Short mmCIF file of C-alpha atoms and ligand atoms in Angstrom, two decimals:
data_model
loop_
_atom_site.label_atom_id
_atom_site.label_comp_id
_atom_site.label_asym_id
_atom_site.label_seq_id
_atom_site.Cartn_x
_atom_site.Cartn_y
_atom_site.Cartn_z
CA UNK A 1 38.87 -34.43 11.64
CA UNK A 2 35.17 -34.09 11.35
CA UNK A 3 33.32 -30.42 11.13
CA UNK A 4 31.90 -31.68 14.72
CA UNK A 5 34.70 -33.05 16.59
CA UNK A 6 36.78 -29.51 14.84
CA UNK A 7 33.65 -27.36 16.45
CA UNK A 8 33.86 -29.32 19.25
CA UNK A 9 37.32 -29.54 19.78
CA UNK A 10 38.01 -25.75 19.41
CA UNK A 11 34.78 -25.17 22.01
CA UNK A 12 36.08 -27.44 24.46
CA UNK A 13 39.97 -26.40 24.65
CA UNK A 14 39.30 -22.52 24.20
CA UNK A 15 36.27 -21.69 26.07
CA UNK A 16 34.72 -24.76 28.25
CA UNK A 17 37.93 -26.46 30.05
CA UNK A 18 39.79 -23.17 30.83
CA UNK A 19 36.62 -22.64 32.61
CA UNK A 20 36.09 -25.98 34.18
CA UNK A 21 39.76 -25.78 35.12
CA UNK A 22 39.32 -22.64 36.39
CA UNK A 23 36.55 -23.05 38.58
CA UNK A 24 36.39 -24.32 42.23
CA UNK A 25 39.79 -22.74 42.93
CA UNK A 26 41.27 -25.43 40.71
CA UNK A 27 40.34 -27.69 42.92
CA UNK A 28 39.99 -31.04 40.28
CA UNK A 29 37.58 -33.20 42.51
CA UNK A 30 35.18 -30.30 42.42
CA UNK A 31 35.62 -29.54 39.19
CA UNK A 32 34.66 -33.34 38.77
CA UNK A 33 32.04 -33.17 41.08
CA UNK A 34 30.45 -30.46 39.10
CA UNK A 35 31.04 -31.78 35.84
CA UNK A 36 29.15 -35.28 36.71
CA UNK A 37 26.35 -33.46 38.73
CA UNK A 38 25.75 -30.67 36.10
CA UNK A 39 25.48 -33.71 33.64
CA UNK A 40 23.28 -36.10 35.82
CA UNK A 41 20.86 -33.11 36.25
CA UNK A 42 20.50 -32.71 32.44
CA UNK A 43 16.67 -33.13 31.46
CA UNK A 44 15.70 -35.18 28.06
CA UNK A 45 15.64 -31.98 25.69
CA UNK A 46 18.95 -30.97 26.88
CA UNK A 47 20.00 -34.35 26.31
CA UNK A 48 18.53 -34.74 22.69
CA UNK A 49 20.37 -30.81 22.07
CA UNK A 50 23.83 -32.58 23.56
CA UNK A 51 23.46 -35.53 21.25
CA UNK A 52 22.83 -33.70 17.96
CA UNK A 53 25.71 -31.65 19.02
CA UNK A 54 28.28 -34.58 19.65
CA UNK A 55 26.54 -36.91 17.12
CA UNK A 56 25.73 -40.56 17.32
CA UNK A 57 28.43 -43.51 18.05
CA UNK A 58 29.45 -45.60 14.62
CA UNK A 59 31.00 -49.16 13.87
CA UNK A 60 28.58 -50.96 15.82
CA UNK A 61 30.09 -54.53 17.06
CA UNK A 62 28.92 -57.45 18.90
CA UNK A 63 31.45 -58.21 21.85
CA UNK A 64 30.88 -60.81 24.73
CA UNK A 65 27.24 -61.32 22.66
CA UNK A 66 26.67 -57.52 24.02
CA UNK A 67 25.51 -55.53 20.72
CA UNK A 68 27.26 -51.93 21.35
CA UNK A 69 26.22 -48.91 18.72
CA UNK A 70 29.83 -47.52 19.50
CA UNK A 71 33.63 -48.73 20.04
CA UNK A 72 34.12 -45.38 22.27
CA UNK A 73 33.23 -46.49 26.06
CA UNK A 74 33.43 -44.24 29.23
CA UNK A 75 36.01 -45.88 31.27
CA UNK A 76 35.59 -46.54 35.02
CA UNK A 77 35.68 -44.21 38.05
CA UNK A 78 34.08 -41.54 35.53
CA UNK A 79 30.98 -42.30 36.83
CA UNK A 80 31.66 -44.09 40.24
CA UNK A 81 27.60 -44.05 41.23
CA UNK A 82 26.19 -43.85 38.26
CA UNK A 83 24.66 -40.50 38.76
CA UNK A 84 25.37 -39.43 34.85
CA UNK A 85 24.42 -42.24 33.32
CA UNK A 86 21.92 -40.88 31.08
CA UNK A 87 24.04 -38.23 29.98
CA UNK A 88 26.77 -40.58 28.15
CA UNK A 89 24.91 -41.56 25.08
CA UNK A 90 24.22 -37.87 24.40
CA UNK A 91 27.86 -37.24 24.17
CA UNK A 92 28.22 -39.76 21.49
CA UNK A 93 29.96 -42.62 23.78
CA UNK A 94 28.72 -46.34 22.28
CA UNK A 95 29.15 -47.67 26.30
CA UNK A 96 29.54 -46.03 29.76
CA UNK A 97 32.13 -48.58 32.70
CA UNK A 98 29.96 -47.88 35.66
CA UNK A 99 32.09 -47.75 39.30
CA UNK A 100 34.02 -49.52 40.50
CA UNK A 101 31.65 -50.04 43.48
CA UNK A 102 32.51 -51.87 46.32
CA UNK A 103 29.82 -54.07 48.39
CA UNK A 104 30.32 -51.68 51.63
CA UNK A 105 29.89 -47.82 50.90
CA UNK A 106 33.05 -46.21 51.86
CA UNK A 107 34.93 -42.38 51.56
CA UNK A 108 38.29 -43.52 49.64
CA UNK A 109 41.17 -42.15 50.82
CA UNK A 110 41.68 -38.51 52.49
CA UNK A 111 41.77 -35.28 50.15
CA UNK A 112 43.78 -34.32 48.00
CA UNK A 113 44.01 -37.31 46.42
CA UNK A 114 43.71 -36.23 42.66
CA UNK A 115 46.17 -34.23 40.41
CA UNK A 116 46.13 -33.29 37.38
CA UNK A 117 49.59 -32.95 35.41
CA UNK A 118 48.70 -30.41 32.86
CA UNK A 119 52.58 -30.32 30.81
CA UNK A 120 51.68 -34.08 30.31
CA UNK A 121 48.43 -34.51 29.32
CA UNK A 122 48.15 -36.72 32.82
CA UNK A 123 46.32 -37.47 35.68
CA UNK A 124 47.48 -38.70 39.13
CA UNK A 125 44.62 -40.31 41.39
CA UNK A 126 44.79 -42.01 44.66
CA UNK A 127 41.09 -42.01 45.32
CA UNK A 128 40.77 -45.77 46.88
CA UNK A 129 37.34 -46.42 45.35
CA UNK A 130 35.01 -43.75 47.10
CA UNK A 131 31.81 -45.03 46.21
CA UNK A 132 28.28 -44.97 47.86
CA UNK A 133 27.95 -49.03 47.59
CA UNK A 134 26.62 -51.84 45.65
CA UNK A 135 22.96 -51.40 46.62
CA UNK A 136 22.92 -47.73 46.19
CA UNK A 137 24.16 -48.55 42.57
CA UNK A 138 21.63 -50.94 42.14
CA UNK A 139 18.95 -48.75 43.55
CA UNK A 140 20.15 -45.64 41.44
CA UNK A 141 19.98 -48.07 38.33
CA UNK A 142 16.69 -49.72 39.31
CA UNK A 143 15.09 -46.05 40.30
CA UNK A 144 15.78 -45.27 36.08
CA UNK A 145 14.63 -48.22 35.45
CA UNK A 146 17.63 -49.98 33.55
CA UNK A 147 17.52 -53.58 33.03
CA UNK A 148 20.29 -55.76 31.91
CA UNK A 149 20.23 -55.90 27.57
CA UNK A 150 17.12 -53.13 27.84
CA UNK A 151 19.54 -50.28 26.62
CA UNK A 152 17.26 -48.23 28.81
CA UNK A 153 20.16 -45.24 28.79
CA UNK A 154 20.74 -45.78 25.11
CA UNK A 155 23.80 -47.73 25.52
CA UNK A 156 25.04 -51.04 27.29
CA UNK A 157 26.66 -50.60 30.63
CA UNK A 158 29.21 -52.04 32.45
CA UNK A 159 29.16 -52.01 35.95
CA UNK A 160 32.89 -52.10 37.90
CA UNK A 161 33.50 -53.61 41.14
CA UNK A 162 36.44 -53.95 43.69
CA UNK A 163 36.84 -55.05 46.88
CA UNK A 164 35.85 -52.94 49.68
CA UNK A 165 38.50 -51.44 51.83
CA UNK A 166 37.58 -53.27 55.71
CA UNK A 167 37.30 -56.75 53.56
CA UNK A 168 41.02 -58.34 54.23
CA UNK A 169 41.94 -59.61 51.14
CA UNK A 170 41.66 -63.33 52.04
CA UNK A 171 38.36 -62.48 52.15
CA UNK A 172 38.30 -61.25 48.81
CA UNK A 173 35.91 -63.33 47.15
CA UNK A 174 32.40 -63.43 48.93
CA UNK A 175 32.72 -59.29 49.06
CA UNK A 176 33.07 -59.50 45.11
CA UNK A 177 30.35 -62.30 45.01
CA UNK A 178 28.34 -60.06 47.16
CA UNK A 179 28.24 -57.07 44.11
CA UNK A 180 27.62 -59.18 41.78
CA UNK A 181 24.68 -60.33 42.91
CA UNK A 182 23.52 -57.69 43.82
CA UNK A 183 24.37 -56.10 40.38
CA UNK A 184 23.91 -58.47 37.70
CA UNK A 185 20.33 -57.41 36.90
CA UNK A 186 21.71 -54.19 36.05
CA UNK A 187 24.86 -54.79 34.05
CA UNK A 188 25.58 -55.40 30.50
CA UNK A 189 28.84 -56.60 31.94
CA UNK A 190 30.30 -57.17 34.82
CA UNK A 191 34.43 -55.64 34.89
CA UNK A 192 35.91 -57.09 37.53
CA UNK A 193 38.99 -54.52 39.00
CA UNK A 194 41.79 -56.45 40.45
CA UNK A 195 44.02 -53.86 39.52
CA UNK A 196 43.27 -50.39 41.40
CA UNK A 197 46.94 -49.09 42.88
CA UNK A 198 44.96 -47.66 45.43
CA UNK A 199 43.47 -50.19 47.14
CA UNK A 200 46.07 -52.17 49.59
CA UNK A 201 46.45 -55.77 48.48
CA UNK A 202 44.25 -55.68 45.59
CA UNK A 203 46.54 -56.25 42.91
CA UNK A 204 47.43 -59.29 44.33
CA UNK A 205 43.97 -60.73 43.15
CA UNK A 206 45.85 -60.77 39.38
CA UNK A 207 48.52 -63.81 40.60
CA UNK A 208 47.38 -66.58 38.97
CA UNK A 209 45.48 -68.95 42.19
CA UNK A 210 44.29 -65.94 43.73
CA UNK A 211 42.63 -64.77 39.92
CA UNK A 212 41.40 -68.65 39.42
CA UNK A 213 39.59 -68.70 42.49
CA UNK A 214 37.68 -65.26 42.40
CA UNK A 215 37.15 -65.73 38.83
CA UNK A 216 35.51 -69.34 39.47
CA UNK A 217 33.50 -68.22 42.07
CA UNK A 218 31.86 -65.20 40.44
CA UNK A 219 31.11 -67.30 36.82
CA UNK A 220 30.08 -69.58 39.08
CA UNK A 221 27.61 -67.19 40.62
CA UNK A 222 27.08 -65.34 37.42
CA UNK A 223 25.60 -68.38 35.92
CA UNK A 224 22.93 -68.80 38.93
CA UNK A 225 21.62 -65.59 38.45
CA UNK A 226 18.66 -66.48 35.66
CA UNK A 227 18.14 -64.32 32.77
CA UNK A 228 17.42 -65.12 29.29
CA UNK A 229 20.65 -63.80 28.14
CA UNK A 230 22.03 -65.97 30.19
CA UNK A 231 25.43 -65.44 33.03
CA UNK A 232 26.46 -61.77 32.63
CA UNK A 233 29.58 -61.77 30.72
CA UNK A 234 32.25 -60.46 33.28
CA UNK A 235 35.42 -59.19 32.33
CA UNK A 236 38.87 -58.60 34.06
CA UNK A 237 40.75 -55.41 34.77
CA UNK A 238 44.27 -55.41 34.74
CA UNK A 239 47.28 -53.06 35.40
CA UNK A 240 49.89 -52.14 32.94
CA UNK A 241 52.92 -52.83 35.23
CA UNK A 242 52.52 -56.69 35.18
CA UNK A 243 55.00 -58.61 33.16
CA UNK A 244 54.79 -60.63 30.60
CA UNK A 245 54.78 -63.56 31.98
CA UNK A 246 52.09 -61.99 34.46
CA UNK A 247 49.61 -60.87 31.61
CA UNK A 248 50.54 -64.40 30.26
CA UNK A 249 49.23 -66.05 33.37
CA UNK A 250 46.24 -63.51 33.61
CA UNK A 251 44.77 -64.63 29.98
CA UNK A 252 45.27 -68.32 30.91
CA UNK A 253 43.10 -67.89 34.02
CA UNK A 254 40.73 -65.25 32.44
CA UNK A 255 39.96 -68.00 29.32
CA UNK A 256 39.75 -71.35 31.77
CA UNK A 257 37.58 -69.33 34.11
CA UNK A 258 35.18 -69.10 31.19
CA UNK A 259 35.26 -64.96 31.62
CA UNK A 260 34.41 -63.10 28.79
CA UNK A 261 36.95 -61.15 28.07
CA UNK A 262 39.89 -58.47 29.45
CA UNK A 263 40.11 -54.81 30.40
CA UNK A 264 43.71 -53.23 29.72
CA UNK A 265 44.98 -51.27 31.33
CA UNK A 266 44.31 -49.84 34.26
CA UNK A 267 46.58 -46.64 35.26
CA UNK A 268 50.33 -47.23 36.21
CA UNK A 269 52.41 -47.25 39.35
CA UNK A 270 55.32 -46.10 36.94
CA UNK A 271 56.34 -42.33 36.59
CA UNK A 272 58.36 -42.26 32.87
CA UNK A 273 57.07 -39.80 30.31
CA UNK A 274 56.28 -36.59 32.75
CA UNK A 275 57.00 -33.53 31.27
CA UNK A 276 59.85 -31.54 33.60
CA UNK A 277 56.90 -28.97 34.95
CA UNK A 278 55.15 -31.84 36.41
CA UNK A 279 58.33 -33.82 38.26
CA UNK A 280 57.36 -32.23 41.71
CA UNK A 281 54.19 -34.16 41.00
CA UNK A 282 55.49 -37.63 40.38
CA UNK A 283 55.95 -38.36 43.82
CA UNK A 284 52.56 -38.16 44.73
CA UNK A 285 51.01 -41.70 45.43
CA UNK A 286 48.59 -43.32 43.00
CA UNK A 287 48.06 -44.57 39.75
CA UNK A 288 49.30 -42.17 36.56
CA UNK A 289 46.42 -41.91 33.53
CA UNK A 290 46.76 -39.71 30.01
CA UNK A 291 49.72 -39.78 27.88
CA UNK A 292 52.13 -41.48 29.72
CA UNK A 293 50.56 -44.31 29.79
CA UNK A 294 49.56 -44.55 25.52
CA UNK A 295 52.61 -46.78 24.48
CA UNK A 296 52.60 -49.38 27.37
CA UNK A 297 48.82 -49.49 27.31
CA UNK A 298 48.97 -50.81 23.70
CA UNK A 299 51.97 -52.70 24.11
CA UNK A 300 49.65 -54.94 27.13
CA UNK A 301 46.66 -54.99 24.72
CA UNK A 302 49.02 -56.19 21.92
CA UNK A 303 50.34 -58.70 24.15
CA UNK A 304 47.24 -60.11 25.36
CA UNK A 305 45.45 -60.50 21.33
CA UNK A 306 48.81 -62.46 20.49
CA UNK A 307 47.87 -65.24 22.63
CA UNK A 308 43.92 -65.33 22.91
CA UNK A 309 41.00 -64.32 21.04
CA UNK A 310 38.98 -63.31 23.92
CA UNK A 311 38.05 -60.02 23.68
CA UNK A 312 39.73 -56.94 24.58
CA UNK A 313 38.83 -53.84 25.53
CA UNK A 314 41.78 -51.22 24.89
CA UNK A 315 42.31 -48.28 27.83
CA UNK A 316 44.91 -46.17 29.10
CA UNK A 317 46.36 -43.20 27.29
CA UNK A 318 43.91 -43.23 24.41
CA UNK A 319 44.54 -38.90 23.71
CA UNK A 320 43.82 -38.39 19.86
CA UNK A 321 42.03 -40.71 17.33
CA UNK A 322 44.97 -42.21 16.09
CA UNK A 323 45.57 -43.54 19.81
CA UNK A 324 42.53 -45.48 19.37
CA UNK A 325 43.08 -46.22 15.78
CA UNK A 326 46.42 -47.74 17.02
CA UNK A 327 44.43 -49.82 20.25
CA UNK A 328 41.72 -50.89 17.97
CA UNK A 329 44.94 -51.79 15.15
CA UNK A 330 46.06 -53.79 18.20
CA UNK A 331 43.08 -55.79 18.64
CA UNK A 332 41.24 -53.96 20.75
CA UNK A 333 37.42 -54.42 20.17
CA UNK A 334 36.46 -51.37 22.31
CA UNK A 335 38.42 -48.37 23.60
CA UNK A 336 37.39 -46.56 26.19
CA UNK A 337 38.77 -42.84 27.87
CA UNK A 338 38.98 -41.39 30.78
CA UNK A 339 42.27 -38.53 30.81
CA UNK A 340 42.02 -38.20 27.36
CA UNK A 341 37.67 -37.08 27.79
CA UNK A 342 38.66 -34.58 30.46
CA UNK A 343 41.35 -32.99 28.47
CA UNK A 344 39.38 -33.10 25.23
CA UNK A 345 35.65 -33.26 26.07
CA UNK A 346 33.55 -34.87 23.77
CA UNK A 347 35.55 -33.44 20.66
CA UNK A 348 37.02 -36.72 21.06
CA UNK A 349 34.98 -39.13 21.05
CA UNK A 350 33.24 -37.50 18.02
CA UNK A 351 36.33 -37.44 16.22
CA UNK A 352 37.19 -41.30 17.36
CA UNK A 353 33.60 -42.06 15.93
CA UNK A 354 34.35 -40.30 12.84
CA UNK A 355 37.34 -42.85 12.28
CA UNK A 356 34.48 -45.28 12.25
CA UNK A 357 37.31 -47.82 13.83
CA UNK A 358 36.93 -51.55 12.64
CA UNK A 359 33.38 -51.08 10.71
CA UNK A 360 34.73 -54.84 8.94
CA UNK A 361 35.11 -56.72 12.11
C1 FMN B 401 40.46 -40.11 38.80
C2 FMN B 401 40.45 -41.51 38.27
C3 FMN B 401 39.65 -42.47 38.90
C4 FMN B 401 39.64 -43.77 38.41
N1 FMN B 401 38.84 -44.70 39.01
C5 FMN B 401 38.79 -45.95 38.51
C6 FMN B 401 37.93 -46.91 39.08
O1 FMN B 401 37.17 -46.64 40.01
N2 FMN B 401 37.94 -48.17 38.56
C7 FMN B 401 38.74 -48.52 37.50
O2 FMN B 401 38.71 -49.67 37.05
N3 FMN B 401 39.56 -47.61 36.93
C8 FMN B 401 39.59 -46.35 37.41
N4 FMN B 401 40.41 -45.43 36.82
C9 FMN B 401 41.27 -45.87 35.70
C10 FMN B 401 40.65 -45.57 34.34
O3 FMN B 401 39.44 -46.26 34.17
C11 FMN B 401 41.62 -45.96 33.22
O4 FMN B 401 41.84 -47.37 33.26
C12 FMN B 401 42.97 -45.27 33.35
O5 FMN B 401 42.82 -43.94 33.79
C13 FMN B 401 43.73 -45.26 32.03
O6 FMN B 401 42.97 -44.63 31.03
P1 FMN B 401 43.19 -43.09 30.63
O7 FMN B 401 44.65 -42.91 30.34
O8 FMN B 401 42.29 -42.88 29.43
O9 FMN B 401 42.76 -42.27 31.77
C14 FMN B 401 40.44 -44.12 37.28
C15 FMN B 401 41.22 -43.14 36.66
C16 FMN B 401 41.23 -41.85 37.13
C17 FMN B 401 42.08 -40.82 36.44
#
């Protein structure tokens, strides 16, 4: 471990998140809240202090023709509307998974709806894509003046989108269509999440005709938007509780679609792995993030780079540097966190970029 992720580390787990956790009553939305709004609202010299402090992202790499400074992304629902997204760079991250958005604007699903599961490093969510919309995304980005390959926040970004809640899922496809348009000026990427547990229906979108024909129709829209980088590379989300033969299926579809590449995994419908303090928890509904999820996370990634070389990028339980040693090991391209930033802070991703993962590929 690095002098910086050690400092970091010890800063973060002693003093900062028995804070965080402390504050609001506990309450972990809040604490969220706060967390993304006291970020968002940092000015450029705070920023420059932040990055000096959590140092720069290594082992540049070239994925999907994207050119990231950093392996280390911010996975989605972080940053559901974008309102951090100049802080990420500053916290050493090499890319920042926007969203997901959804074309309509919508609440998600009634509070409580997220838990965290402290004895297990672990995170329950059911929070059904609350997000203030497409356009409000695209206005947000626009407003800072990010254009697609412009790095304007320092770092590519990906921008997430889903299906809106009122769209029946037959009518899947022109609600998708409708964000990407709407987004593709903005994103480095496009990830396209067909694998939320808390949307009804929407993992149904990963079965192989269903898959073909969204997939078809957004490359096929992604390739009439005109840029001179040309179609936005989109990638697909999926969940870890497919089977194999499902994740077979998925990479067929993903590779004759002419996507660029796959997201794994999203979080997990499954409960093994809790630690006994947290068993009253497992019965709440939603997807389970953080440890639990590190071994079957890798085990999809590993199964996916067996069969294709399309590009992967590794998520889902990524806790410690040798997590993402082991993803990237895998054949992972990127990694990207979400439990394991909330219960580490930044002292992670500073110690991930000291691995300086895959600096030969
Ligand atoms: C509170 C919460 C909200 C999330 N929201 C989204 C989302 O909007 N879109 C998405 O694709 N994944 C979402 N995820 C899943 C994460 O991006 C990630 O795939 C998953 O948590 C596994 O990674 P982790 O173990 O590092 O957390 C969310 C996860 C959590 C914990």
């Amino acid at each position: 471990m690095s002098l910086r992720s050690a400092v970091l580390d010890v800063g973060y787990r002693s003093v900062l998140r028995p804070a965080l956790f402390r504050a609001h009553g506990g309450d972990p939305e809040l604490i969220h809240e706060s967390l993304i709004a006291f970020l968002g609202g940092l000015g450029p010299a705070a920023r420059a202090a932040l990055r000096v402090l959590s140092g720069r992202p290594t082992s540049p790499v070239t994925v999907a023709g994207i050119r990231f400074p950093g392996r280390v992304g911010v996975a989605a629902g972080l940053d559901k509307d974008a309102r951090a997204v100049e802080a990420w760079s500053a916290l050493g991250f090499g890319f920042a998974e926007l969203g997901t958005v959804t074309a309509l604007a919508q609440p998600g699903n009634d509070r409580p709806r997220l838990y965290r599961l402290r004895g297990s490093r672990a995170i329950i969510n059911r929070m059904g894509f609350n997000n203030a919309g497409a356009t409000a995304m695209a206005d947000r980005l626009r407003g800072l003046g990010v254009r697609r390959g412009e790095l304007t926040c320092g770092i590519p970004l990906g921008i997430s989108i889903g299906k809106s809640k009122v769209t029946p899922v037959e009518e899947a496809v022109p609600d998708y269509v409708a964000s990407l348009r709407t987004l593709a000026p903005y994103a480095d990427y496009v990830a396209i999440n067909v694998s939320s547990p808390n949307t009804p229906g929407l993992r149904t979108l990963q079965e192989g005709d269903l898959l073909r024909e969204l997939l078809t129709s957004l490359t096929r829209e992604a390739s009439q938007v005109v840029h001179p980088l040309g179609p936005v590379p989109i990638f697909v989300k999926i969940a870890p509780d497919l089977t194999d033969a499902q994740i077979d299926e998925v990479v067929g579809v993903v590779t004759d679609a002419g996507a660029g590449g796959i997201i794994a995994t999203n979080t997990t419908l499954a409960r093994e792995g809790l630690a006994p303090a947290d068993l009253p928890r497992a019965s709440e509904v939603g997807g389970l993030s953080g440890a639990p999820l590190t071994a079957r996370a890798l085990e999809v990634v590993r199964r996916i780079t067996a069969s294709t070389t399309l590009p992967v990028m590794g998520v889902g339980g990524i806790m410690t540097p040798d997590d993402a040693e082991r993803m990237v090991d895998a054949g992972a391209r990127l990694v990207q966190l979400y439990t394991g930033f909330i219960y580490s802070g930044s002292g992670l991703v500073a110690a991930i970029n000291a691995r300086r993962l895959g600096r030969t590929t």
